[in-house]
Coordinates of C-alpha atoms in Angstrom, one line a residue:
M1 CA -0.2 0.0 0.0
T2 CA 2.0 3.0 -1.4
S3 CA 0.9 7.0 -0.9
T4 CA 0.9 10.1 -2.2
P5 CA 2.5 12.5 0.1
A6 CA -0.8 13.8 0.6
A7 CA -2.5 10.8 1.2
T8 CA -0.7 9.4 4.2
A9 CA -2.2 9.3 7.9
C10 CA 0.0 11.5 10.1
T11 CA -0.8 15.0 10.2
D12 CA 1.7 18.0 10.3
R13 CA 0.8 18.3 14.2
A14 CA 1.1 14.6 14.5
H15 CA 4.5 14.0 12.2
A16 CA 5.9 17.0 14.8
L17 CA 5.0 15.2 17.9
D18 CA 6.7 11.8 16.7
R19 CA 9.8 13.6 16.1
V20 CA 9.9 15.3 19.9
L21 CA 9.7 11.6 20.8
G22 CA 12.3 10.2 18.8
D23 CA 13.7 7.0 17.7
P24 CA 11.8 4.5 20.6
A25 CA 14.3 1.8 19.8
D26 CA 17.5 4.1 20.8
P27 CA 18.5 3.3 24.5
G28 CA 19.6 6.3 25.0
N29 CA 16.6 8.2 24.1
P30 CA 15.0 9.6 27.1
L31 CA 11.3 9.0 25.9
G32 CA 12.2 5.5 24.0
F33 CA 10.8 2.0 24.9
A34 CA 14.0 1.7 27.2
A35 CA 12.8 4.7 29.4
V36 CA 9.1 3.5 29.1
L37 CA 9.9 -0.2 30.6
A38 CA 11.8 1.5 33.4
A39 CA 9.0 3.7 34.2
D40 CA 6.8 0.7 34.1
E41 CA 8.6 -1.4 36.5
R42 CA 8.3 1.7 39.3
G43 CA 4.6 1.4 38.4
E44 CA 5.2 5.7 37.7
M45 CA 4.1 7.7 34.7
L46 CA 7.5 8.4 32.2
A47 CA 7.9 12.0 33.9
E48 CA 10.4 12.8 31.2
G49 CA 7.7 11.9 28.8
E50 CA 5.0 14.1 30.2
E51 CA 7.7 16.9 30.4
A52 CA 7.8 16.6 26.6
L53 CA 4.2 16.5 26.2
D54 CA 4.0 19.7 28.2
A55 CA 6.4 21.4 26.1
F56 CA 4.6 20.5 23.2
G57 CA 1.0 21.5 24.2
L58 CA -0.6 18.6 24.2
N59 CA -3.8 19.6 26.3
E60 CA -4.3 22.2 23.3
E61 CA -5.3 19.1 21.7
F62 CA -8.5 18.5 23.9
V63 CA -9.9 22.0 23.5
P64 CA -12.2 23.1 21.1
A65 CA -11.0 26.1 18.6
A66 CA -13.8 28.3 19.8
F67 CA -12.4 28.3 23.8
G68 CA -8.9 28.8 22.1
G69 CA -7.5 25.2 21.7
R70 CA -6.6 23.0 18.4
L71 CA -9.7 20.9 18.5
T72 CA -11.7 21.1 15.0
R73 CA -11.7 17.5 13.9
L74 CA -11.7 14.4 16.2
D75 CA -10.1 12.2 13.3
R76 CA -7.2 14.4 13.7
L77 CA -7.4 14.3 17.1
V78 CA -7.0 10.5 17.4
D79 CA -4.1 10.7 14.7
V80 CA -1.9 12.5 17.4
M81 CA -3.0 10.6 19.9
R82 CA -1.5 7.4 18.1
T83 CA 1.7 9.1 18.0
V84 CA 1.4 8.8 22.2
Y85 CA -0.3 5.3 22.2
R86 CA 1.9 3.6 19.8
R87 CA 5.2 4.8 22.3
D88 CA 3.3 4.2 25.9
P89 CA -0.2 3.6 26.4
C90 CA 0.0 4.7 30.2
L91 CA 1.0 8.2 28.8
G92 CA -1.7 8.4 26.1
L93 CA -3.9 7.6 28.9
G94 CA -2.5 8.9 31.9
Y95 CA -1.6 11.8 30.8
G96 CA -3.6 12.7 27.8
A97 CA -7.1 10.9 27.1
S98 CA -8.3 11.4 30.9
S99 CA -8.5 14.7 30.5
F100 CA -10.0 14.4 27.1
I101 CA -12.8 12.2 28.8
A102 CA -14.0 14.7 31.3
G103 CA -13.5 17.9 28.9
V104 CA -16.1 16.1 26.5
N105 CA -18.5 16.3 29.4
V106 CA -17.6 19.8 29.6
W107 CA -17.9 20.8 25.9
T108 CA -20.7 18.8 25.7
A109 CA -23.3 20.3 28.6
G110 CA -21.2 23.3 30.2
G111 CA -22.2 27.1 30.2
D112 CA -19.8 29.4 28.5
D113 CA -18.3 29.9 32.1
H114 CA -17.6 26.1 32.9
C115 CA -15.7 26.1 29.1
R116 CA -13.8 28.5 29.3
A117 CA -12.9 27.6 33.0
A118 CA -11.7 24.1 31.6
A119 CA -10.0 25.4 28.9
A120 CA -7.6 27.9 30.8
L121 CA -6.7 25.1 32.7
L122 CA -6.4 22.3 30.0
R123 CA -4.5 25.2 28.0
G124 CA -2.2 26.1 30.8
G125 CA -1.0 22.7 31.6
G126 CA -3.3 21.6 34.0
R127 CA -5.4 18.3 34.1
I128 CA -8.9 17.3 34.9
A129 CA -10.4 14.3 36.1
V130 CA -13.5 12.4 35.8
A131 CA -15.3 10.6 38.3
Y132 CA -18.3 8.2 37.6
H133 CA -17.7 5.1 39.2
E134 CA -18.3 3.6 42.7
L135 CA -17.1 0.0 43.0
A136 CA -20.5 -0.9 44.7
H137 CA -22.1 -0.2 41.5
G138 CA -19.6 -0.3 39.0
N139 CA -21.6 0.4 35.6
D140 CA -24.7 0.6 37.0
M141 CA -24.8 4.8 36.9
A142 CA -28.4 5.2 37.8
G143 CA -27.5 3.7 41.2
T144 CA -24.8 6.4 41.7
E145 CA -25.3 7.1 45.6
F146 CA -22.5 9.9 46.0
S147 CA -24.6 13.2 46.1
A148 CA -24.1 16.8 45.6
L149 CA -27.5 17.8 47.4
P150 CA -28.3 21.6 48.1
G151 CA -27.1 23.2 51.5
S152 CA -28.8 24.9 54.1
D153 CA -28.1 28.3 51.9
G154 CA -29.5 27.9 48.7
T155 CA -26.7 29.0 46.8
T156 CA -23.7 25.7 47.4
L157 CA -24.3 21.7 46.9
L158 CA -22.6 19.3 49.7
L159 CA -20.6 16.5 48.3
N160 CA -20.9 13.4 49.9
G161 CA -19.4 10.1 49.3
R162 CA -16.7 7.7 47.9
K163 CA -15.9 7.9 43.9
E164 CA -13.5 5.1 43.1
V165 CA -10.8 4.2 40.5
V166 CA -10.5 7.6 38.8
T167 CA -7.7 8.3 36.6
N168 CA -5.2 11.1 38.1
L169 CA -8.0 12.1 41.0
R170 CA -5.2 13.5 43.1
R171 CA -2.9 15.4 40.4
A172 CA -6.0 16.8 38.6
E173 CA -6.9 20.7 39.4
A174 CA -10.2 20.0 38.6
V175 CA -13.1 16.7 38.1
V176 CA -16.2 16.3 37.0
V177 CA -18.3 14.4 39.4
F178 CA -21.0 12.3 38.9
A179 CA -23.4 12.7 41.4
R180 CA -26.9 12.5 42.8
T181 CA -28.8 15.7 43.0
S182 CA -32.5 14.8 44.0
T183 CA -33.6 11.8 46.4
A184 CA -35.9 11.3 43.9
R185 CA -35.9 7.8 41.7
G186 CA -35.4 8.1 37.8
S187 CA -33.0 9.4 35.4
R188 CA -33.6 12.6 36.4
S189 CA -31.5 12.6 39.7
H190 CA -27.9 12.7 38.6
S191 CA -25.9 15.6 37.4
Q192 CA -22.5 16.5 36.9
V193 CA -20.6 19.1 38.6
Y194 CA -17.4 20.7 37.6
V195 CA -15.2 20.9 41.0
D196 CA -12.4 23.4 41.1
K197 CA -9.9 21.9 43.5
S198 CA -8.6 24.8 44.9
L199 CA -11.8 26.0 46.2
L200 CA -12.2 22.8 48.5
P201 CA -12.2 22.9 52.3
A202 CA -9.3 20.3 52.8
R203 CA -10.7 19.1 56.0
R204 CA -14.0 17.7 53.7
V205 CA -11.8 16.1 51.8
T206 CA -9.9 12.8 52.0
Y207 CA -7.7 10.9 49.2
L208 CA -8.0 7.1 49.5
P209 CA -4.9 5.0 48.6
R210 CA -3.6 4.6 45.3
Y211 CA -5.2 1.5 43.0
R212 CA -2.8 -0.8 41.6
T213 CA -2.8 -2.6 38.2
T214 CA -1.6 -5.2 36.4
G215 CA -1.8 -3.2 32.7
M216 CA -1.3 0.7 32.4
R217 CA 0.8 0.5 35.7
G218 CA 1.7 3.9 35.2
V219 CA -1.8 5.3 35.6
Q220 CA -2.6 6.9 39.1
L221 CA -5.9 5.4 39.7
G222 CA -7.2 6.8 43.1
G223 CA -10.0 7.1 45.2
V224 CA -11.4 10.1 47.3
E225 CA -14.5 10.6 50.0
F226 CA -16.2 13.9 50.3
R227 CA -17.8 15.1 53.9
D228 CA -20.5 18.1 53.5
C229 CA -18.1 19.5 51.0
P230 CA -19.7 22.7 49.8
V231 CA -19.4 23.7 45.8
P232 CA -21.3 26.4 44.2
A233 CA -24.8 25.4 42.6
R234 CA -23.7 26.8 39.5
A235 CA -21.0 24.5 39.0
V236 CA -23.5 21.8 37.9
L237 CA -23.3 21.3 34.3
G238 CA -25.9 21.5 31.7
G239 CA -28.6 21.7 34.5
E240 CA -29.9 19.6 36.8
G241 CA -30.9 16.4 36.4
L242 CA -29.2 16.2 32.9
G243 CA -26.0 13.9 34.5
L244 CA -27.0 10.5 32.7
E245 CA -27.6 12.3 29.3
T246 CA -24.6 14.3 29.2
A247 CA -22.6 11.0 30.1
L248 CA -24.6 9.1 27.5
R249 CA -23.8 11.5 24.8
S250 CA -20.5 12.1 26.1
F251 CA -19.5 8.2 25.5
Q252 CA -19.8 8.4 22.1
V253 CA -17.3 10.4 21.4
T254 CA -15.0 8.8 24.3
R255 CA -15.9 5.5 23.4
T256 CA -15.5 6.0 19.6
T257 CA -11.8 7.9 19.7
L258 CA -10.1 5.8 22.6
A259 CA -10.9 2.5 20.3
A260 CA -9.7 4.4 17.7
M261 CA -6.6 5.8 19.2
S262 CA -5.9 2.3 20.9
T263 CA -5.2 0.7 17.0
A264 CA -1.7 2.1 17.8
V265 CA -0.9 0.0 20.6
V266 CA -1.3 -3.2 18.1
E267 CA 0.9 -1.4 15.5
T268 CA 3.5 -1.7 18.0
A269 CA 3.0 -4.6 18.7
L270 CA 2.7 -6.0 15.0
D271 CA 6.3 -4.3 14.2
V272 CA 8.1 -5.8 17.3
T273 CA 6.5 -9.1 16.5
L274 CA 7.5 -8.8 13.0
R275 CA 11.1 -7.4 13.5
H276 CA 11.5 -10.4 15.8
V277 CA 10.5 -13.0 13.4
R278 CA 12.8 -11.5 10.6
N279 CA 15.9 -11.9 12.7
R280 CA 15.1 -15.1 14.5
R281 CA 16.3 -18.1 12.1
L282 CA 14.6 -22.0 12.9
Y283 CA 16.1 -25.1 10.9
G284 CA 18.4 -23.1 8.5
R285 CA 15.8 -20.0 7.6
T286 CA 14.2 -17.1 9.3
A287 CA 10.6 -17.7 11.2
A288 CA 9.1 -15.1 8.8
D289 CA 9.5 -18.1 6.4
L290 CA 7.4 -20.4 8.0
P291 CA 4.0 -20.3 6.6
H292 CA 2.1 -20.7 10.0
V293 CA 3.8 -17.5 10.9
R294 CA 3.2 -15.5 7.8
S295 CA -0.4 -16.5 8.3
V296 CA -0.4 -15.4 11.8
L297 CA 0.9 -12.4 10.9
T298 CA -0.7 -11.3 7.4
G299 CA -4.2 -12.1 9.9
A300 CA -3.2 -9.8 12.7
F301 CA -2.4 -6.8 9.9
A302 CA -6.0 -7.8 8.1
D303 CA -7.5 -7.4 11.6
L304 CA -5.7 -4.4 12.3
L305 CA -6.9 -2.4 9.2
T306 CA -10.5 -3.7 9.7
A307 CA -10.6 -2.2 13.3
D308 CA -8.9 1.1 11.9
C309 CA -11.2 1.5 9.3
F310 CA -14.4 1.0 11.2
A311 CA -12.9 3.4 14.1
T312 CA -12.1 5.8 11.4
I313 CA -15.5 5.6 9.9
A314 CA -17.4 5.8 13.5
T315 CA -15.0 8.7 14.3
R316 CA -16.3 10.9 11.3
A317 CA -19.7 9.9 11.8
L318 CA -19.8 11.7 15.0
Q319 CA -19.3 15.0 13.0
L320 CA -21.1 13.9 9.7
L321 CA -24.1 11.7 11.1
P322 CA -23.8 13.1 14.7
A323 CA -27.9 11.5 14.9
E324 CA -26.5 8.3 14.6
T325 CA -23.5 7.6 16.3
A326 CA -25.5 6.3 19.6
V327 CA -25.4 2.8 17.3
H328 CA -21.8 3.4 15.9
A329 CA -20.3 4.1 19.7
Q330 CA -21.7 0.6 21.1
A331 CA -20.5 -1.1 18.0
V332 CA -16.9 0.4 18.1
K333 CA -16.4 -0.7 21.6
Y334 CA -17.9 -3.8 21.0
F335 CA -15.8 -5.0 17.8
V336 CA -12.9 -3.2 17.9
S337 CA -12.0 -3.7 21.4
K338 CA -12.1 -7.5 21.0
A339 CA -10.4 -7.4 17.6
L340 CA -7.6 -5.5 19.1
M341 CA -6.7 -7.7 22.1
D342 CA -7.4 -10.8 20.4
A343 CA -4.9 -9.6 17.3
V344 CA -2.2 -9.1 20.1
N345 CA -2.8 -12.8 21.5
R346 CA -2.4 -14.2 18.2
L347 CA 1.0 -12.3 18.2
S348 CA 1.8 -13.7 21.6
S349 CA 1.5 -17.6 20.1
V350 CA 4.1 -16.5 17.4
L351 CA 6.7 -14.6 20.2
G352 CA 6.2 -17.9 21.9
A353 CA 8.4 -17.7 25.8
H354 CA 9.7 -13.9 24.3
F355 CA 6.6 -12.4 25.0
Y356 CA 6.5 -12.2 28.4
L357 CA 10.8 -11.1 28.5
R358 CA 11.0 -7.8 30.3
E359 CA 14.4 -7.4 28.6
G360 CA 15.8 -6.6 25.3
P361 CA 14.6 -5.5 21.7
G362 CA 10.7 -7.1 22.2
A363 CA 10.5 -6.1 26.1
I364 CA 8.2 -3.9 25.4
F365 CA 5.4 -6.3 23.7
Q366 CA 4.5 -7.4 27.3
K367 CA 3.7 -4.1 28.5
L368 CA 1.3 -3.4 25.1
L369 CA -0.3 -6.9 26.1
R370 CA -1.3 -5.4 29.6
D371 CA -1.8 -2.3 29.0
L372 CA -4.0 -3.0 26.0
Q373 CA -6.7 -4.8 28.3
P374 CA -8.5 -2.3 29.6
V375 CA -9.7 -1.2 26.1
G376 CA -12.1 -4.1 26.5
F377 CA -13.7 -2.8 29.9
G378 CA -13.2 0.7 30.7
H379 CA -15.9 3.3 30.4
A380 CA -18.3 -0.2 29.9
A381 CA -17.7 -3.6 29.2
R382 CA -18.3 -5.4 25.7
A383 CA -21.1 -7.1 27.2
A384 CA -22.5 -3.9 28.3
C385 CA -22.4 -2.8 24.3
Q386 CA -24.2 -5.8 23.5
V387 CA -27.2 -5.0 26.4
S388 CA -27.6 -1.2 25.2
L389 CA -27.4 -2.6 21.5
L390 CA -30.1 -5.2 21.7
P391 CA -33.1 -3.5 22.6
Q392 CA -32.8 -1.1 19.8
L393 CA -32.2 -3.8 16.8
P394 CA -36.5 -3.8 16.3
L395 CA -36.3 -0.4 15.5
L396 CA -33.8 -0.3 13.6
A397 CA -35.2 -3.4 11.6
R398 CA -38.5 -1.2 11.3
R399 CA -36.7 2.4 10.3
S400 CA -33.8 1.6 8.5
W401 CA -33.1 -1.9 7.3
L402 CA -36.7 -2.6 5.8
R403 CA -37.0 0.4 4.4
D404 CA -34.9 2.9 1.7
A405 CA -32.9 4.3 4.7
A406 CA -31.2 7.6 3.9
A407 CA -28.0 7.7 2.1
T408 CA -24.7 8.2 4.1
P409 CA -22.6 11.4 3.0
A410 CA -19.9 10.0 0.4
G411 CA -17.1 12.2 2.8
L412 CA -18.1 9.2 5.6
F413 CA -15.5 6.9 3.4
R414 CA -13.0 9.3 2.8
P415 CA -10.4 9.2 5.6
G416 CA -8.7 12.9 5.7
A417 CA -11.5 14.7 3.4
E418 CA -12.6 18.0 5.0
L419 CA -15.6 17.5 7.8
P420 CA -18.1 19.9 9.4
P421 CA -17.4 21.6 12.6
M422 CA -17.5 19.4 15.6
D423 CA -20.6 20.4 17.7
F424 CA -20.7 18.1 20.7
R425 CA -24.2 18.9 21.5
A426 CA -25.7 18.3 18.5
L427 CA -25.1 13.9 19.2
A428 CA -28.7 12.4 19.8
L429 CA -29.4 10.6 22.9
T430 CA -30.4 7.9 20.6
A431 CA -30.4 7.2 17.1
G432 CA -34.4 6.5 17.2
G433 CA -34.0 3.6 14.6
R434 CA -31.6 5.9 12.3
E435 CA -28.9 3.9 10.9
S436 CA -27.3 4.4 7.2
L437 CA -23.9 2.8 7.7
S438 CA -24.8 -1.0 7.4
T439 CA -27.3 0.1 4.1
S440 CA -24.8 1.9 2.5
L441 CA -23.6 -1.7 1.5
A442 CA -26.6 -2.5 -0.7
R443 CA -25.7 0.6 -2.5
G444 CA -22.4 0.5 -2.9
L445 CA -22.9 -3.2 -4.5
A446 CA -25.8 -1.6 -6.8
A447 CA -22.8 1.0 -7.8
M448 CA -19.8 -1.5 -7.4
P449 CA -17.0 -0.5 -10.0
D450 CA -16.1 -2.8 -13.0
G451 CA -12.6 -4.7 -12.0
D452 CA -11.0 -8.1 -12.9
G453 CA -9.2 -10.2 -10.3
P454 CA -9.9 -12.9 -7.4
A455 CA -9.8 -10.2 -5.0
H456 CA -12.1 -7.9 -6.8
R457 CA -14.6 -10.9 -7.3
A458 CA -14.0 -11.9 -3.4
L459 CA -14.7 -9.1 -2.3
A460 CA -17.9 -8.5 -4.1
E461 CA -19.0 -12.2 -3.4
H462 CA -18.6 -11.2 0.5
G463 CA -20.1 -7.8 -0.1
E464 CA -23.2 -9.6 -1.2
H465 CA -23.3 -12.0 1.8
F466 CA -23.3 -9.3 4.2
A467 CA -26.3 -7.3 2.4
A468 CA -28.0 -10.7 2.6
E469 CA -27.2 -11.1 5.9
L470 CA -28.8 -7.6 7.1
A471 CA -31.8 -8.4 5.4
A472 CA -32.1 -11.9 7.5
L473 CA -31.4 -9.8 10.4
A474 CA -34.3 -7.4 9.2
G475 CA -37.1 -10.4 9.1
E476 CA -35.6 -11.6 12.6
C477 CA -35.1 -8.5 14.4
S478 CA -38.5 -6.8 13.5
V479 CA -40.6 -10.0 15.1
L480 CA -38.5 -10.1 18.5
R481 CA -40.7 -9.9 21.8
P482 CA -40.2 -7.8 24.4
G483 CA -38.8 -10.2 26.6
E484 CA -36.0 -11.0 24.3
L485 CA -34.6 -7.3 24.4
S486 CA -33.6 -7.2 28.0
V487 CA -30.7 -8.4 30.0
M488 CA -32.5 -11.9 30.4
A489 CA -32.6 -12.5 27.1
R490 CA -31.2 -15.8 25.3
S491 CA -27.6 -15.8 24.0
S492 CA -29.2 -16.1 20.5
S493 CA -31.2 -13.1 21.0
Y494 CA -27.4 -11.6 22.0
D495 CA -26.1 -13.3 18.9
L496 CA -28.1 -10.7 16.8
T497 CA -26.1 -7.9 18.0
T498 CA -22.7 -9.4 16.9
R499 CA -24.1 -10.2 13.3
Y500 CA -25.5 -6.6 12.9
V501 CA -22.1 -5.6 14.5
N502 CA -20.3 -7.6 11.5
V503 CA -22.2 -5.9 9.0
L504 CA -21.5 -2.3 10.1
V505 CA -18.0 -3.3 10.1
A506 CA -18.2 -4.9 6.4
A507 CA -20.1 -2.0 5.1
A508 CA -17.0 0.3 6.7
C509 CA -14.5 -1.4 4.7
F510 CA -16.5 -1.9 1.2
G511 CA -17.6 1.5 1.6
T512 CA -14.2 3.0 2.0
W513 CA -12.3 0.9 -0.6
R514 CA -15.5 1.8 -3.4
E515 CA -14.9 5.2 -2.4
A516 CA -11.1 5.3 -3.0
W517 CA -11.3 3.1 -6.4
P518 CA -12.4 6.5 -8.2
G519 CA -9.0 8.1 -7.4
R520 CA -6.8 5.0 -7.6
E521 CA -4.6 6.8 -10.6
A522 CA -5.2 10.5 -10.0
G523 CA -4.0 10.5 -6.4
A524 CA -6.8 11.9 -4.7
M525 CA -6.9 9.3 -2.0
D526 CA -4.1 6.7 -0.7
S527 CA -3.7 4.0 -3.5
G528 CA -3.8 1.3 -1.0
L529 CA -7.3 1.8 0.1
A530 CA -8.6 1.5 -3.7
D531 CA -6.9 -2.0 -3.7
P532 CA -9.4 -4.5 -3.2
V533 CA -6.4 -7.1 -1.5
W534 CA -7.2 -5.6 2.0
A535 CA -10.9 -4.8 2.0
A536 CA -11.6 -8.4 0.3
A537 CA -9.2 -9.7 3.0
A538 CA -11.5 -7.9 5.8
L539 CA -14.6 -9.4 4.7
H540 CA -13.5 -12.9 4.4
R541 CA -12.1 -12.6 8.0
L542 CA -15.5 -11.2 9.1
R543 CA -17.0 -14.3 8.1
A544 CA -15.7 -16.4 10.6
P545 CA -18.9 -18.4 12.0
L546 CA -19.9 -16.7 15.8
G547 CA -17.6 -17.7 18.2
A548 CA -14.7 -19.2 15.9
A549 CA -11.6 -17.1 15.3
P550 CA -10.9 -15.6 12.2
P551 CA -10.5 -18.1 9.3
T552 CA -7.0 -18.0 7.5
L553 CA -6.8 -16.3 4.4
P554 CA -6.9 -17.8 1.1
P555 CA -3.2 -18.0 -0.8
Y556 CA -3.8 -15.3 -2.8
L557 CA -4.8 -12.8 -0.1
E558 CA -2.4 -13.8 2.2
D559 CA 0.5 -13.6 -0.5
A560 CA -0.5 -10.1 -1.4
L561 CA -1.1 -8.7 1.7
W562 CA 2.4 -10.4 3.3
E563 CA 4.3 -7.7 0.7
R564 CA 1.9 -5.0 1.5
L565 CA 3.2 -6.1 5.4
L566 CA 6.8 -6.1 4.3
H567 CA 6.9 -2.9 2.5
R568 CA 4.9 -0.8 5.6
H569 CA 7.9 -2.1 7.8
E570 CA 10.7 -1.7 5.5
H571 CA 9.9 1.9 4.8
A572 CA 8.6 2.5 8.5
L573 CA 5.1 3.3 7.2
G574 CA 3.2 2.1 10.1
Y575 CA 0.3 -0.4 9.8
G576 CA -2.9 1.7 9.8
L577 CA -5.7 2.1 7.2
L578 CA -3.4 4.4 6.0
P579 CA 0.4 4.7 5.9
R580 CA 2.3 7.0 8.4
T581 CA 4.8 10.0 7.2
P582 CA 8.4 8.1 8.3
R583 CA 9.9 10.0 11.3
T584 CA 13.0 11.1 8.7
A585 CA 10.9 12.5 6.0
T586 CA 10.7 16.0 5.6

């Protein structure tokens, strides 16, 4: 997959950050893998890394341009953050993404004063934490007991209760707290409160001991207990009783973009594994010459491209299709997290005993394997995403799948193309049965460009399979009984969500390939996207029976994808959907 300079994934800002971080393999680089591993062994954030990101002004990326920051496009933010995640997922989450998660709640619901205060804090190098969870209730936010009830003077709220397992809670200068603001039952009993910690009376706040973890060891997870701690009543974001709605809207952004950022972890793991098998000799040849090894690596590459494509489309949809992303976010969390974790686990089988070594050229792999695990349960577990998707299926079937649904904008499938301004407040609480990505597949097949070769024919055949799958799902989901839409539903009902998500992923890959096809010679987009090999490989592996491992690729796809994988490796182009600009390039 070659590309023109204008068609790379790497924006100027991401490329500049990559230069700041330097060569990860250089043992003398204070921001290299050796330093990252040493900090991990100590259970600390890489201090030199945080200083470098401070100097770079990474927090500017999290602040909307309207408040003086650089955030105009979420796909460009993801691009910059992938540069950090490739180096150290702890820095990615513990330095940057945690403040971004908190900030999204402010940009989504806060008044002008809240937004300006948060923007000034972040642009000044500060941190904002977000405190959702209580260990007694897990992801059951409606069960939150932490309260922010009115004080006797009528102008303050009194914070009472505990928040636990919160990133950067002690280090942050401000925290967004999800709290009960009414004793009444129902969804309007909770709000989000923006708390400036400098205004809190110290005797009313007790920090709990740090929580230690196996992965993300450097991330500072803490807890806090408040006792009649006063905060101004005006600190409530978006009005009293809107906390759950704000969280659900914010999750659409954070679940999608954090999954997209995490693809960079697998890029590094794939690079480490490929370097290892090309250097390791067995039976008179390199391990990379073994058919099984090639099959595992090309499969992991195909799965990474698939996950990246779906996450990219969903990220662009946040600005192009904000009324539909309540569906996309659940699907991305469910699919991408598993695809990434499975890919790294399969790569570990190739490394064998080398995958857990903490010294040597491949030592970073064991850290990446541990650090990636929270992608499957942070914010919400994959099963929770299924629970959220399942009751939406009948309405989706009736309003979208069984109808001539609205066409998707062509720009959705064009990575790097222009986007409308990001409007956090435009995100819909639910999709209301509106969803056009899955139905775009049938439209795309009807207008499929002519082509020849086994990959092109395979792509057409796989596309027809998933279009037929959506038609079958429409029939099955439209007649689901209410009892099959709850948490007590049978496993066969939950299987419907998996099948639907696979259709969404197939539609994202097919649509991206089809939109790239006209520009394959003009250089309007990355020429690699117009190559049917990657898309045919993606859809081939998506057709695995439920619960089964993805099938191996047929030789004509595996051989072609192996050549592209080696080209990316030898030219330091990365392994994402679009190649990156090499660090030494100008």
